[in-house]
Coordinates of C-alpha atoms and ligand atoms in Angstrom, one line a residue:
M131 CA 0.0 0.0 0.0
K132 CA 1.3 3.4 -0.9
V133 CA 0.2 6.5 1.1
L134 CA 0.9 10.1 0.2
T135 CA 1.0 12.1 3.5
V136 CA 0.5 15.9 3.5
V137 CA 1.9 17.9 6.4
G138 CA 3.0 21.6 6.6
A139 CA 2.3 23.2 10.0
R140 CA 3.8 22.5 13.5
P141 CA 0.9 20.4 15.0
Q142 CA 0.8 18.2 11.9
F143 CA 4.3 17.0 12.4
I144 CA 3.4 15.8 15.9
K145 CA 0.1 14.3 14.7
A146 CA 1.9 12.4 11.9
A147 CA 4.8 11.1 13.9
S148 CA 3.3 7.9 15.2
V149 CA 1.5 7.1 11.9
C150 CA 4.7 7.5 9.9
K151 CA 6.2 5.0 12.2
A152 CA 3.3 2.5 12.1
L153 CA 3.1 2.7 8.3
R154 CA 6.8 1.7 8.0
A155 CA 6.5 -1.0 10.7
A156 CA 3.6 -2.6 8.7
G157 CA 5.8 -2.6 5.5
H158 CA 3.9 0.1 3.6
T159 CA 5.4 2.9 1.5
E160 CA 4.9 6.5 2.5
Y161 CA 5.6 9.5 0.3
L162 CA 5.8 12.4 2.7
V163 CA 5.0 15.9 1.3
H164 CA 5.8 19.0 3.4
T165 CA 3.9 22.0 2.0
G166 CA 6.4 24.4 3.6
Q167 CA 3.5 26.3 5.4
H168 CA 5.8 26.4 8.4
Y169 CA 9.5 26.8 7.6
D170 CA 11.6 28.3 10.5
Y171 CA 13.8 25.6 12.1
G172 CA 11.9 25.9 15.4
M173 CA 8.5 25.6 13.7
S174 CA 9.4 22.7 11.5
Q175 CA 12.7 20.8 11.3
V176 CA 13.2 20.5 15.1
F177 CA 10.1 18.2 15.2
F178 CA 11.5 15.9 12.5
D179 CA 14.7 15.7 14.4
E180 CA 13.2 15.1 17.9
L181 CA 10.3 12.8 17.0
G182 CA 12.3 10.8 14.5
I183 CA 10.0 11.7 11.6
P184 CA 11.5 10.7 8.2
Q185 CA 12.7 13.6 6.1
P186 CA 10.0 14.7 3.7
D187 CA 10.4 13.2 0.2
I188 CA 9.6 16.7 -1.1
N189 CA 9.2 20.2 0.5
L190 CA 7.0 22.4 -1.7
E191 CA 8.3 25.5 0.1
I192 CA 5.1 27.4 -0.3
G193 CA 5.6 29.6 2.8
S194 CA 3.4 32.3 4.2
G195 CA 0.7 34.3 2.4
A196 CA -3.0 35.1 2.3
H197 CA -5.3 32.1 2.7
G198 CA -6.4 31.9 -1.0
W199 CA -2.9 32.4 -2.4
Q200 CA -1.4 29.9 0.1
T201 CA -4.0 27.2 -0.4
G202 CA -4.0 27.8 -4.2
Q203 CA -0.3 27.4 -4.5
M204 CA -0.4 24.2 -2.4
L205 CA -3.2 22.8 -4.6
I206 CA -1.2 23.3 -7.8
R207 CA 1.9 21.7 -6.4
L208 CA 0.1 18.8 -4.6
E209 CA -1.8 17.9 -7.7
E210 CA 1.6 17.4 -9.5
A211 CA 2.9 15.3 -6.6
L212 CA -0.3 13.1 -6.6
L213 CA -0.2 12.6 -10.4
A214 CA 3.4 11.6 -10.2
Q215 CA 2.9 9.2 -7.2
R216 CA -0.6 7.8 -7.7
P217 CA -0.9 6.6 -4.1
N218 CA -3.6 4.3 -2.7
W219 CA -4.4 6.9 -0.1
T220 CA -3.9 10.6 0.5
L221 CA -3.5 11.2 4.3
V222 CA -4.2 14.6 5.7
Y223 CA -4.1 15.9 9.3
G224 CA -6.1 18.4 11.4
D225 CA -7.4 21.7 10.1
T226 CA -4.8 23.9 8.4
N227 CA -4.6 25.2 4.9
S228 CA -2.3 22.3 4.1
T229 CA -5.1 19.9 5.2
L230 CA -7.7 21.4 2.9
A231 CA -5.2 21.7 -0.1
G232 CA -4.2 18.0 0.2
A233 CA -7.8 16.8 0.4
L234 CA -9.0 18.9 -2.4
A235 CA -6.2 18.1 -4.8
A236 CA -6.7 14.3 -4.1
V237 CA -10.5 14.2 -4.4
K238 CA -10.4 16.0 -7.8
L239 CA -8.0 13.3 -9.1
R240 CA -10.3 10.6 -7.5
I241 CA -7.6 9.4 -5.2
P242 CA -9.1 8.3 -1.9
V243 CA -8.6 10.7 1.0
A244 CA -8.3 9.9 4.7
H245 CA -8.6 12.6 7.3
V246 CA -6.9 12.2 10.7
E247 CA -8.7 14.3 13.4
A248 CA -12.0 14.4 11.6
G249 CA -15.3 15.6 13.1
L250 CA -13.8 18.4 15.3
R251 CA -16.0 21.5 15.4
S252 CA -15.9 24.8 17.2
F253 CA -19.1 25.9 15.5
N254 CA -17.4 29.3 15.0
R255 CA -17.2 30.1 11.3
E256 CA -14.9 33.1 12.1
M257 CA -12.1 30.5 12.4
P258 CA -10.1 29.6 9.3
E259 CA -9.7 26.1 10.8
E260 CA -13.4 25.6 10.9
H261 CA -13.7 26.1 7.1
N262 CA -10.8 23.7 6.6
R263 CA -12.3 21.0 8.9
V264 CA -15.9 21.1 7.5
L265 CA -14.7 21.1 3.8
T266 CA -12.1 18.3 4.4
D267 CA -14.6 16.1 6.3
H268 CA -17.1 16.4 3.5
I269 CA -14.7 15.2 0.8
A270 CA -12.8 12.6 2.7
D271 CA -13.4 8.8 2.2
L272 CA -12.2 7.8 5.6
L273 CA -12.8 9.9 8.7
F274 CA -10.6 9.1 11.7
C275 CA -12.2 10.6 14.8
P276 CA -10.4 11.1 18.1
T277 CA -13.6 11.3 20.2
Q278 CA -17.2 10.2 20.3
T279 CA -18.2 13.9 20.1
A280 CA -16.4 14.1 16.8
V281 CA -18.3 11.0 15.5
D282 CA -21.6 12.7 16.7
N283 CA -20.7 16.0 15.0
L284 CA -20.2 14.1 11.7
R285 CA -23.5 12.2 12.1
N286 CA -25.3 15.5 12.6
E287 CA -23.9 16.6 9.2
G288 CA -25.1 13.4 7.6
L289 CA -21.6 11.8 7.5
T290 CA -21.7 8.2 8.8
K291 CA -19.9 6.2 6.0
G292 CA -16.1 5.7 6.5
V293 CA -16.2 7.1 10.1
H294 CA -13.9 5.4 12.6
L295 CA -13.3 6.2 16.2
V296 CA -9.5 5.6 16.6
G297 CA -8.3 8.0 19.4
D298 CA -5.9 10.8 19.1
T299 CA -2.4 10.5 17.5
M300 CA -1.2 13.4 19.7
Y301 CA -1.8 11.1 22.7
D302 CA 0.4 8.4 21.0
A303 CA 3.1 11.0 20.9
V304 CA 2.8 12.2 24.5
L305 CA 2.9 8.6 25.7
Q306 CA 6.0 8.0 23.6
F307 CA 7.9 11.2 24.4
A308 CA 6.9 12.4 27.9
E309 CA 9.6 10.3 29.7
A310 CA 12.3 11.3 27.2
A311 CA 11.3 14.9 27.7
R312 CA 11.7 14.5 31.5
K313 CA 15.1 12.9 31.1
R314 CA 16.6 14.9 28.2
S315 CA 15.2 18.4 28.4
T316 CA 17.1 21.0 30.5
I317 CA 14.6 23.8 29.9
L318 CA 13.7 24.3 33.6
E319 CA 17.3 24.8 34.6
R320 CA 18.0 27.0 31.6
L321 CA 15.1 29.3 32.6
G322 CA 15.8 29.1 36.3
L323 CA 12.4 27.6 37.1
K324 CA 11.1 25.3 39.9
P325 CA 8.5 22.5 39.2
K326 CA 5.0 23.9 39.7
G327 CA 6.5 27.4 40.3
Y328 CA 5.5 28.9 37.0
L329 CA 2.7 29.2 34.5
L330 CA 3.1 28.4 30.7
A331 CA 1.2 30.4 28.1
T332 CA 0.8 30.2 24.3
V333 CA -1.2 32.4 22.0
H334 CA -1.5 32.2 18.2
R335 CA -5.2 32.3 17.1
P336 CA -6.1 35.2 14.8
Y337 CA -8.9 36.1 17.2
N338 CA -6.3 36.8 19.8
T339 CA -3.4 38.1 17.8
D340 CA -5.1 40.1 15.1
V341 CA -7.6 41.9 17.3
P342 CA -5.4 44.5 19.2
E343 CA -7.8 44.8 22.1
N344 CA -7.7 41.1 22.8
L345 CA -4.0 40.8 22.5
R346 CA -3.5 43.8 24.8
N347 CA -6.0 42.3 27.3
M348 CA -4.2 39.0 27.5
L349 CA -0.7 40.6 27.8
T350 CA -2.0 42.9 30.5
A351 CA -3.5 39.9 32.4
F352 CA -0.1 38.0 32.1
A353 CA 1.7 41.0 33.4
E354 CA -0.4 41.1 36.5
I355 CA 0.3 37.5 37.5
E356 CA 2.7 37.0 40.4
E357 CA 4.3 33.7 39.3
P358 CA 6.5 33.7 36.3
V359 CA 4.5 33.3 33.0
I360 CA 6.7 31.5 30.4
F361 CA 5.5 32.5 26.9
P362 CA 7.0 30.7 23.9
V363 CA 5.9 33.1 21.2
H364 CA 4.6 31.9 17.8
P365 CA 6.0 34.0 15.0
R366 CA 2.6 35.4 14.0
T367 CA 2.1 36.6 17.6
R368 CA 5.6 38.1 17.9
K369 CA 4.9 40.3 14.8
K370 CA 1.6 41.5 16.3
I371 CA 3.2 42.2 19.7
E372 CA 5.8 44.3 18.0
E373 CA 3.1 46.2 16.2
L374 CA 1.4 46.9 19.5
G375 CA 4.7 48.3 20.9
S376 CA 4.4 50.4 23.9
A377 CA 0.6 50.1 24.1
V378 CA 1.1 46.9 26.1
G379 CA 0.5 47.7 29.7
G380 CA 0.1 46.0 33.1
R381 CA 1.4 46.3 36.6
R382 CA 4.6 44.3 36.1
P383 CA 5.2 44.4 32.3
T384 CA 8.9 44.0 32.6
V385 CA 8.7 40.8 34.6
N386 CA 5.8 39.0 32.9
P387 CA 5.3 37.4 30.5
R388 CA 8.7 36.0 29.8
M389 CA 8.8 35.8 26.0
I390 CA 11.0 33.2 24.5
D391 CA 11.3 31.7 21.0
P392 CA 9.1 28.7 20.0
L393 CA 10.3 25.5 21.7
G394 CA 11.1 22.1 20.3
Y395 CA 8.7 19.3 21.3
L396 CA 10.8 17.8 24.2
D397 CA 11.3 21.2 25.8
M398 CA 7.7 22.0 25.4
L399 CA 6.5 18.7 26.9
A400 CA 9.0 19.2 29.8
L401 CA 7.6 22.7 30.5
E402 CA 4.0 21.5 30.2
Q403 CA 4.5 18.7 32.7
D404 CA 6.0 20.9 35.4
A405 CA 3.8 24.0 34.9
R406 CA 1.3 24.8 37.7
L407 CA -1.2 25.8 35.1
I408 CA -1.3 26.3 31.3
L409 CA -2.9 29.3 29.6
T410 CA -3.4 28.7 25.8
D411 CA -5.5 29.1 22.7
S412 CA -3.9 26.0 21.1
G413 CA -5.9 23.0 20.3
G414 CA -3.1 20.5 20.9
I415 CA -1.9 22.1 24.1
Q416 CA -5.3 21.9 25.8
K417 CA -5.2 18.1 25.3
E418 CA -1.5 17.8 26.3
A419 CA -2.3 19.7 29.5
Y420 CA -5.1 17.1 30.3
W421 CA -2.9 14.1 29.6
L422 CA -0.1 15.5 31.7
G423 CA -2.6 16.3 34.6
V424 CA -2.1 20.1 34.4
P425 CA -5.0 22.5 34.7
C426 CA -5.7 24.5 31.6
V427 CA -7.3 28.0 31.0
T428 CA -8.3 28.3 27.4
L429 CA -8.0 31.8 25.9
R430 CA -10.9 31.3 23.5
T431 CA -14.6 31.7 23.6
E432 CA -15.2 28.0 22.7
T433 CA -13.3 24.7 22.3
E434 CA -13.4 21.7 20.2
W435 CA -12.0 19.6 23.1
V436 CA -15.2 19.8 25.2
E437 CA -14.3 16.6 27.1
T438 CA -11.5 18.4 29.0
V439 CA -14.0 21.1 30.1
E440 CA -16.6 18.5 31.1
A441 CA -13.9 16.6 33.1
G442 CA -13.3 19.9 35.1
W443 CA -9.6 20.3 34.0
N444 CA -10.1 23.1 31.4
V445 CA -12.0 26.4 31.7
V446 CA -12.8 28.5 28.6
V447 CA -12.4 32.2 29.4
G448 CA -11.8 34.1 26.1
A449 CA -9.5 37.1 26.0
D450 CA -11.0 39.0 28.9
R451 CA -8.4 40.3 31.4
A452 CA -10.6 40.2 34.5
R453 CA -12.0 36.7 33.7
I454 CA -8.5 35.3 33.2
L455 CA -7.3 36.6 36.5
T456 CA -10.4 35.5 38.4
V457 CA -10.3 32.0 37.0
L458 CA -6.6 31.7 37.8
R459 CA -7.3 32.5 41.5
S460 CA -10.4 30.2 41.7
L461 CA -9.7 27.1 39.5
V462 CA -9.8 23.9 41.5
T463 CA -9.4 20.6 39.5
P464 CA -11.3 17.5 40.5
A465 CA -9.7 14.4 41.9
Q466 CA -11.0 12.3 38.9
H467 CA -9.0 12.2 35.7
P468 CA -10.8 9.8 33.3
A469 CA -8.9 8.5 30.3
L470 CA -9.8 10.6 27.3
Y471 CA -8.9 10.4 23.6
G472 CA -8.2 6.7 23.1
D473 CA -5.7 4.1 24.1
G474 CA -2.5 5.6 22.8
Q475 CA -2.5 3.3 19.8
A476 CA -4.4 5.5 17.4
A477 CA -1.7 5.1 14.7
D478 CA -2.0 1.3 14.6
H479 CA -5.8 1.6 14.4
I480 CA -5.5 4.1 11.5
V481 CA -3.1 1.8 9.5
G482 CA -5.4 -1.1 10.1
V483 CA -8.4 0.7 8.7
L484 CA -6.4 2.0 5.7
E485 CA -5.4 -1.6 5.0
Q486 CA -9.0 -3.0 5.3
N487 CA -10.3 -0.3 3.0
D488 CA -7.6 -0.4 0.3
R489 CA -9.4 -1.3 -3.0
R490 CA -6.4 -1.4 -5.3
Ligands
UD1_787 C1 -1.4 27.8 11.2 C2 -2.8 27.2 11.0 C3 -3.5 27.0 12.4 C4 -2.6 26.2 13.3 C5 -1.2 26.9 13.4 C6 -0.3 26.0 14.2 C7 -4.1 27.7 9.0 C8 -5.1 28.6 8.4 N1 -3.7 28.0 10.3 O1 -1.6 29.1 11.7 O2 -4.7 26.2 12.3 O3 -3.1 26.2 14.6 O4 -0.7 27.0 12.1 O5 0.8 26.7 14.7 O6 -3.6 26.9 8.3 N2 5.5 32.4 10.3 C9 6.9 32.5 10.4 N3 7.6 31.3 10.3 C10 7.1 30.1 10.1 C11 5.7 30.0 10.0 C12 4.9 31.2 10.1 O7 7.4 33.6 10.6 O8 7.8 29.1 10.1 C13 4.7 33.7 10.4 C14 4.5 34.3 9.1 O9 4.5 35.7 9.3 C15 3.1 34.0 8.7 C16 2.4 33.8 10.1 O10 3.5 33.3 11.0 O11 2.4 34.9 7.9 C17 1.2 32.9 10.2 O12 1.6 31.6 9.6 P1 0.4 30.6 8.9 O13 1.0 29.3 8.7 O14 -0.2 31.4 7.8 O15 -0.7 30.6 10.1 P2 -0.5 30.2 11.6 O16 -1.0 31.3 12.4 O17 0.8 29.6 11.9
UDP788 N1 4.5 23.2 20.6 C1 5.8 23.1 20.7 N2 6.5 24.2 20.9 C2 5.9 25.4 21.1 C3 4.5 25.5 21.0 C4 3.8 24.3 20.7 O1 6.4 22.0 20.5 O2 6.6 26.4 21.3 C5 3.7 21.9 20.3 C6 2.7 21.6 21.4 O3 3.3 20.8 22.4 C7 1.7 20.8 20.6 C8 1.7 21.5 19.2 O4 2.9 22.1 19.1 O5 2.1 19.4 20.4 C9 0.5 22.4 19.1 O6 0.7 23.3 18.0 P1 0.1 24.7 17.9 O7 -0.3 25.2 19.2 O8 1.0 25.5 17.1 O9 -1.2 24.4 17.0 P2 -2.7 23.9 17.3 O10 -2.7 22.7 18.1 O11 -3.5 25.0 18.0 O12 -3.3 23.7 16.0

C-alpha cells in the first residue's frame, strides 16, 4: 500500500509522527510531502529531528501568504505530486490550509482521502480552521475521529460512512515522548524555574493576535500574574506584539510574560509537565495539559475539546483580562482524571483501517 501524506504546520508534524512509524512498521510505502507552510527551524525541522519523523520526500516551500494564495499554491503543487505518485491513499491531518489543499487536490483526481482528526467542530465560522475542517470532512473517504463527540458531529452533518473512532495520535506522541522529555530536556534549569513554580502560556489564534484589544487584554493579564509566566511566542504573535509596541501595559510588564522563542517538542513537553497551570488558545496544548494532569485555562470563547472542560480540567475564558485573573485564582481541579482520547495506539488503528479499505 502506498500512502501520500501531506503535512505543513507545527501540530501536523506531531500528529503524523506515530502514523509515519506505524506505516513503515507494517511494511507500507509512504511518500511524505511537506507543503512548507511552516519553515523556521523551530517551527518545522526541530520536530522531524526530535520525533524521528522521516525527512519529507519533497518540500513544496510554499511559505506564508494570504489564505487563498497559500491554499491555491499548495493545490497546484500537490496535484503534481499526486499525479506523479498515484498513491492508494492521501492522508491529511487536522485543520490547516495544508489539510484542505491536500484533500481537495486528491479528491479532484479521484484518489481516496483519509482525514486524521476528523469531526472536530468549534461551531465558530470566524475561524479559518473551521472552514478547513468542514470542507475536508465532506470530501474525505475515511474519517478518523479522536472522540465520540467528533463522531456525533459528523453524524449531525449526515456523515456516517467511513467514520472510525480511533483515538488521538497526539496522545500516542505524548505517551511515547513524555519520559524522554523529562530525562533529556534542561529547559527548567535554563530558565531558572522550579517545578510547579510557574505558568506556561501560548497564543496564536487570529482572534487573539489580530484583534489588538484582545492581544492587549491578554498581555495585561499575564503582566499582573505574580508567578513567572513563560511564553514561547509563535512568529505570528511576535509580529503582532511588535506592532502593539508600547501600548502593552500592566502592573509588572517588565517581569511577565517571559517571552521566548518557540520551543522544540521535548522542551515543550517538559515545560508543560511541570507547569502549575497552562494558559493557551492552542488545540493540541489543551489536550496535552489534560494528559499530563495540568489544569488549563483556554484563551478562547469555545473549544473543540469539550471533554477536557466536562472533566473539570479546562476552563474556557476568552480574552477578557478580569476573567482570566479570576479563573486563575479560583480554579480547582477535581480528583477524577478519566482516560480521554483513546488508548495511545491511534496510529495502529489508522493503519489497520487503511489496509482494510484499500481497494487497489
Ligand atoms: C497555522 C494554522 C493553524 C494552526 C497553526 C499552528 C491555517 C489557516 N492556520 O496558523 O490552524 O493552529 O498553524 O501553529 O492553516 N511564520 C513565520 N515562520 C514560520 C511560519 C509562520 O514567521 O515558520 C509567520 C508568518 O509571518 C506567517 C504567520 O506566521 O504569515 C502565520 O503563519 P500561517 O501558517 O499562515 O498561520 P498560523 O498562524 O501559523
Ligand atoms: N508546541 C511546541 N513548541 C511550542 C508550542 C507548541 O512544541 O513552542 C507543540 C505543542 O506541544 C503541541 C503542538 O505544538 O504538540 C501544538 O501546536 P500549535 O499550538 O501551534 O497548534 P494547534 O494545536 O493550536 O493547531
